[in-house]
Amino acid sequence: MQNLLHDIKCIELPLIMTQVRINLILMIIGTLQAYGEILVVLGDTGGPQGVAMVPGLYMFRNAFVEGYAGKACAIGLLLFVFILILTEINNRYVRVEK
């Protein structure tokens, strides 16, 4: 049993860390930019009292429903910077040794 845990820790985990890192980044981006499913199911208001208002849906609502293209552009830029920061944090903590 101890040998199995050692093999998993020293052999298997380092081999899959690249995939774990990529999946974490894609999960962060997908979660923050999700709006399609919410738009279809709950409409452009984000459900009752906006309980499902994610940044992507808020940006969409400002751009196409309310007509505030500048505000939507600013939200998109802030979303980009926030995702960039989270990706950098992920890259620092999920190390991949070659």
PDB file of C-alpha atoms in Angstrom:
ATOM      1  CA  MET A   1       0.000   0.000   0.000  1.00  0.00           C
ATOM      2  CA  GLN A   2       2.813   2.379   0.848  1.00  0.00           C
ATOM      3  CA  ASN A   3       4.529   1.580  -2.449  1.00  0.00           C
ATOM      4  CA  LEU A   4       1.307   2.308  -4.339  1.00  0.00           C
ATOM      5  CA  LEU A   5       0.921   5.725  -2.680  1.00  0.00           C
ATOM      6  CA  HIS A   6       4.562   6.498  -3.377  1.00  0.00           C
ATOM      7  CA  ASP A   7       4.123   5.566  -7.050  1.00  0.00           C
ATOM      8  CA  ILE A   8       1.046   7.767  -7.354  1.00  0.00           C
ATOM      9  CA  LYS A   9       2.771  10.696  -5.662  1.00  0.00           C
ATOM     10  CA  CYS A  10       6.099  10.469  -7.467  1.00  0.00           C
ATOM     11  CA  ILE A  11       5.121   9.115 -10.888  1.00  0.00           C
ATOM     12  CA  GLU A  12       1.448   9.602 -11.704  1.00  0.00           C
ATOM     13  CA  LEU A  13       0.801  13.086 -10.295  1.00  0.00           C
ATOM     14  CA  PRO A  14       3.758  14.761 -12.026  1.00  0.00           C
ATOM     15  CA  LEU A  15       2.653  13.228 -15.321  1.00  0.00           C
ATOM     16  CA  ILE A  16      -0.878  14.627 -15.138  1.00  0.00           C
ATOM     17  CA  MET A  17      -0.081  18.056 -13.682  1.00  0.00           C
ATOM     18  CA  THR A  18       0.000  19.670 -17.137  1.00  0.00           C
ATOM     19  CA  GLN A  19      -3.543  18.470 -17.817  1.00  0.00           C
ATOM     20  CA  VAL A  20      -4.684  19.554 -14.342  1.00  0.00           C
ATOM     21  CA  ARG A  21      -3.236  23.005 -14.930  1.00  0.00           C
ATOM     22  CA  ILE A  22      -4.923  23.417 -18.314  1.00  0.00           C
ATOM     23  CA  ASN A  23      -8.259  22.163 -16.971  1.00  0.00           C
ATOM     24  CA  LEU A  24      -8.142  24.601 -14.053  1.00  0.00           C
ATOM     25  CA  ILE A  25      -7.500  27.522 -16.390  1.00  0.00           C
ATOM     26  CA  LEU A  26     -10.301  26.496 -18.752  1.00  0.00           C
ATOM     27  CA  MET A  27     -12.673  25.977 -15.820  1.00  0.00           C
ATOM     28  CA  ILE A  28     -11.963  29.474 -14.488  1.00  0.00           C
ATOM     29  CA  ILE A  29     -12.487  31.057 -17.909  1.00  0.00           C
ATOM     30  CA  GLY A  30     -15.625  29.049 -18.618  1.00  0.00           C
ATOM     31  CA  THR A  31     -17.168  29.836 -15.262  1.00  0.00           C
ATOM     32  CA  LEU A  32     -16.591  33.570 -15.481  1.00  0.00           C
ATOM     33  CA  GLN A  33     -17.660  33.907 -19.104  1.00  0.00           C
ATOM     34  CA  ALA A  34     -20.693  31.590 -18.984  1.00  0.00           C
ATOM     35  CA  TYR A  35     -23.839  33.253 -20.141  1.00  0.00           C
ATOM     36  CA  GLY A  36     -25.364  31.140 -22.914  1.00  0.00           C
ATOM     37  CA  GLU A  37     -27.029  28.537 -20.731  1.00  0.00           C
ATOM     38  CA  ILE A  38     -28.196  31.129 -18.220  1.00  0.00           C
ATOM     39  CA  LEU A  39     -29.548  33.340 -20.999  1.00  0.00           C
ATOM     40  CA  VAL A  40     -31.538  30.475 -22.510  1.00  0.00           C
ATOM     41  CA  VAL A  41     -32.921  29.145 -19.229  1.00  0.00           C
ATOM     42  CA  LEU A  42     -33.447  32.295 -17.147  1.00  0.00           C
ATOM     43  CA  GLY A  43     -33.540  35.118 -19.689  1.00  0.00           C
ATOM     44  CA  ASP A  44     -31.447  38.268 -19.838  1.00  0.00           C
ATOM     45  CA  THR A  45     -32.331  39.294 -16.279  1.00  0.00           C
ATOM     46  CA  GLY A  46     -30.417  36.408 -14.713  1.00  0.00           C
ATOM     47  CA  GLY A  47     -33.461  34.878 -13.106  1.00  0.00           C
ATOM     48  CA  PRO A  48     -35.562  36.201 -10.257  1.00  0.00           C
ATOM     49  CA  GLN A  49     -33.817  39.195  -8.688  1.00  0.00           C
ATOM     50  CA  GLY A  50     -30.709  38.491 -10.794  1.00  0.00           C
ATOM     51  CA  VAL A  51     -29.564  35.490  -8.730  1.00  0.00           C
ATOM     52  CA  ALA A  52     -27.673  34.006 -11.701  1.00  0.00           C
ATOM     53  CA  MET A  53     -26.156  37.228 -13.028  1.00  0.00           C
ATOM     54  CA  VAL A  54     -22.608  36.228 -13.987  1.00  0.00           C
ATOM     55  CA  PRO A  55     -20.115  38.706 -15.489  1.00  0.00           C
ATOM     56  CA  GLY A  56     -20.619  37.398 -19.029  1.00  0.00           C
ATOM     57  CA  LEU A  57     -24.388  37.792 -18.827  1.00  0.00           C
ATOM     58  CA  TYR A  58     -24.041  41.236 -17.239  1.00  0.00           C
ATOM     59  CA  MET A  59     -21.760  42.296 -20.093  1.00  0.00           C
ATOM     60  CA  PHE A  60     -24.217  40.890 -22.664  1.00  0.00           C
ATOM     61  CA  ARG A  61     -27.143  42.657 -20.994  1.00  0.00           C
ATOM     62  CA  ASN A  62     -25.355  46.015 -20.975  1.00  0.00           C
ATOM     63  CA  ALA A  63     -24.281  45.708 -24.602  1.00  0.00           C
ATOM     64  CA  PHE A  64     -27.396  44.383 -26.300  1.00  0.00           C
ATOM     65  CA  VAL A  65     -30.376  44.976 -24.005  1.00  0.00           C
ATOM     66  CA  GLU A  66     -29.595  48.347 -22.455  1.00  0.00           C
ATOM     67  CA  GLY A  67     -27.397  49.626 -25.291  1.00  0.00           C
ATOM     68  CA  TYR A  68     -24.401  50.625 -23.162  1.00  0.00           C
ATOM     69  CA  ALA A  69     -21.601  49.402 -25.412  1.00  0.00           C
ATOM     70  CA  GLY A  70     -18.913  51.360 -23.559  1.00  0.00           C
ATOM     71  CA  LYS A  71     -19.918  49.903 -20.207  1.00  0.00           C
ATOM     72  CA  ALA A  72     -19.967  46.406 -21.721  1.00  0.00           C
ATOM     73  CA  CYS A  73     -16.498  46.979 -23.171  1.00  0.00           C
ATOM     74  CA  ALA A  74     -15.201  48.071 -19.767  1.00  0.00           C
ATOM     75  CA  ILE A  75     -16.748  44.985 -18.144  1.00  0.00           C
ATOM     76  CA  GLY A  76     -15.090  42.799 -20.785  1.00  0.00           C
ATOM     77  CA  LEU A  77     -11.735  44.438 -20.174  1.00  0.00           C
ATOM     78  CA  LEU A  78     -12.042  44.005 -16.400  1.00  0.00           C
ATOM     79  CA  LEU A  79     -13.083  40.396 -16.929  1.00  0.00           C
ATOM     80  CA  PHE A  80     -10.013  39.840 -19.107  1.00  0.00           C
ATOM     81  CA  VAL A  81      -7.689  41.342 -16.484  1.00  0.00           C
ATOM     82  CA  PHE A  82      -9.328  39.315 -13.700  1.00  0.00           C
ATOM     83  CA  ILE A  83      -8.982  36.070 -15.690  1.00  0.00           C
ATOM     84  CA  LEU A  84      -5.367  36.963 -16.487  1.00  0.00           C
ATOM     85  CA  ILE A  85      -4.616  37.444 -12.782  1.00  0.00           C
ATOM     86  CA  LEU A  86      -6.330  34.176 -11.832  1.00  0.00           C
ATOM     87  CA  THR A  87      -4.440  32.347 -14.585  1.00  0.00           C
ATOM     88  CA  GLU A  88      -1.128  33.716 -13.334  1.00  0.00           C
ATOM     89  CA  ILE A  89      -1.971  32.655  -9.767  1.00  0.00           C
ATOM     90  CA  ASN A  90      -2.840  29.203 -11.098  1.00  0.00           C
ATOM     91  CA  ASN A  91       0.442  29.011 -13.023  1.00  0.00           C
ATOM     92  CA  ARG A  92       2.439  29.919  -9.928  1.00  0.00           C
ATOM     93  CA  TYR A  93       0.791  27.367  -7.630  1.00  0.00           C
ATOM     94  CA  VAL A  94       0.402  24.459 -10.042  1.00  0.00           C
ATOM     95  CA  ARG A  95       4.015  23.810 -10.916  1.00  0.00           C
ATOM     96  CA  VAL A  96       4.952  21.589 -13.834  1.00  0.00           C
ATOM     97  CA  GLU A  97       8.496  20.292 -13.772  1.00  0.00           C
ATOM     98  CA  LYS A  98      10.004  19.166 -17.041  1.00  0.00           C
TER      99      LYS A  98
END
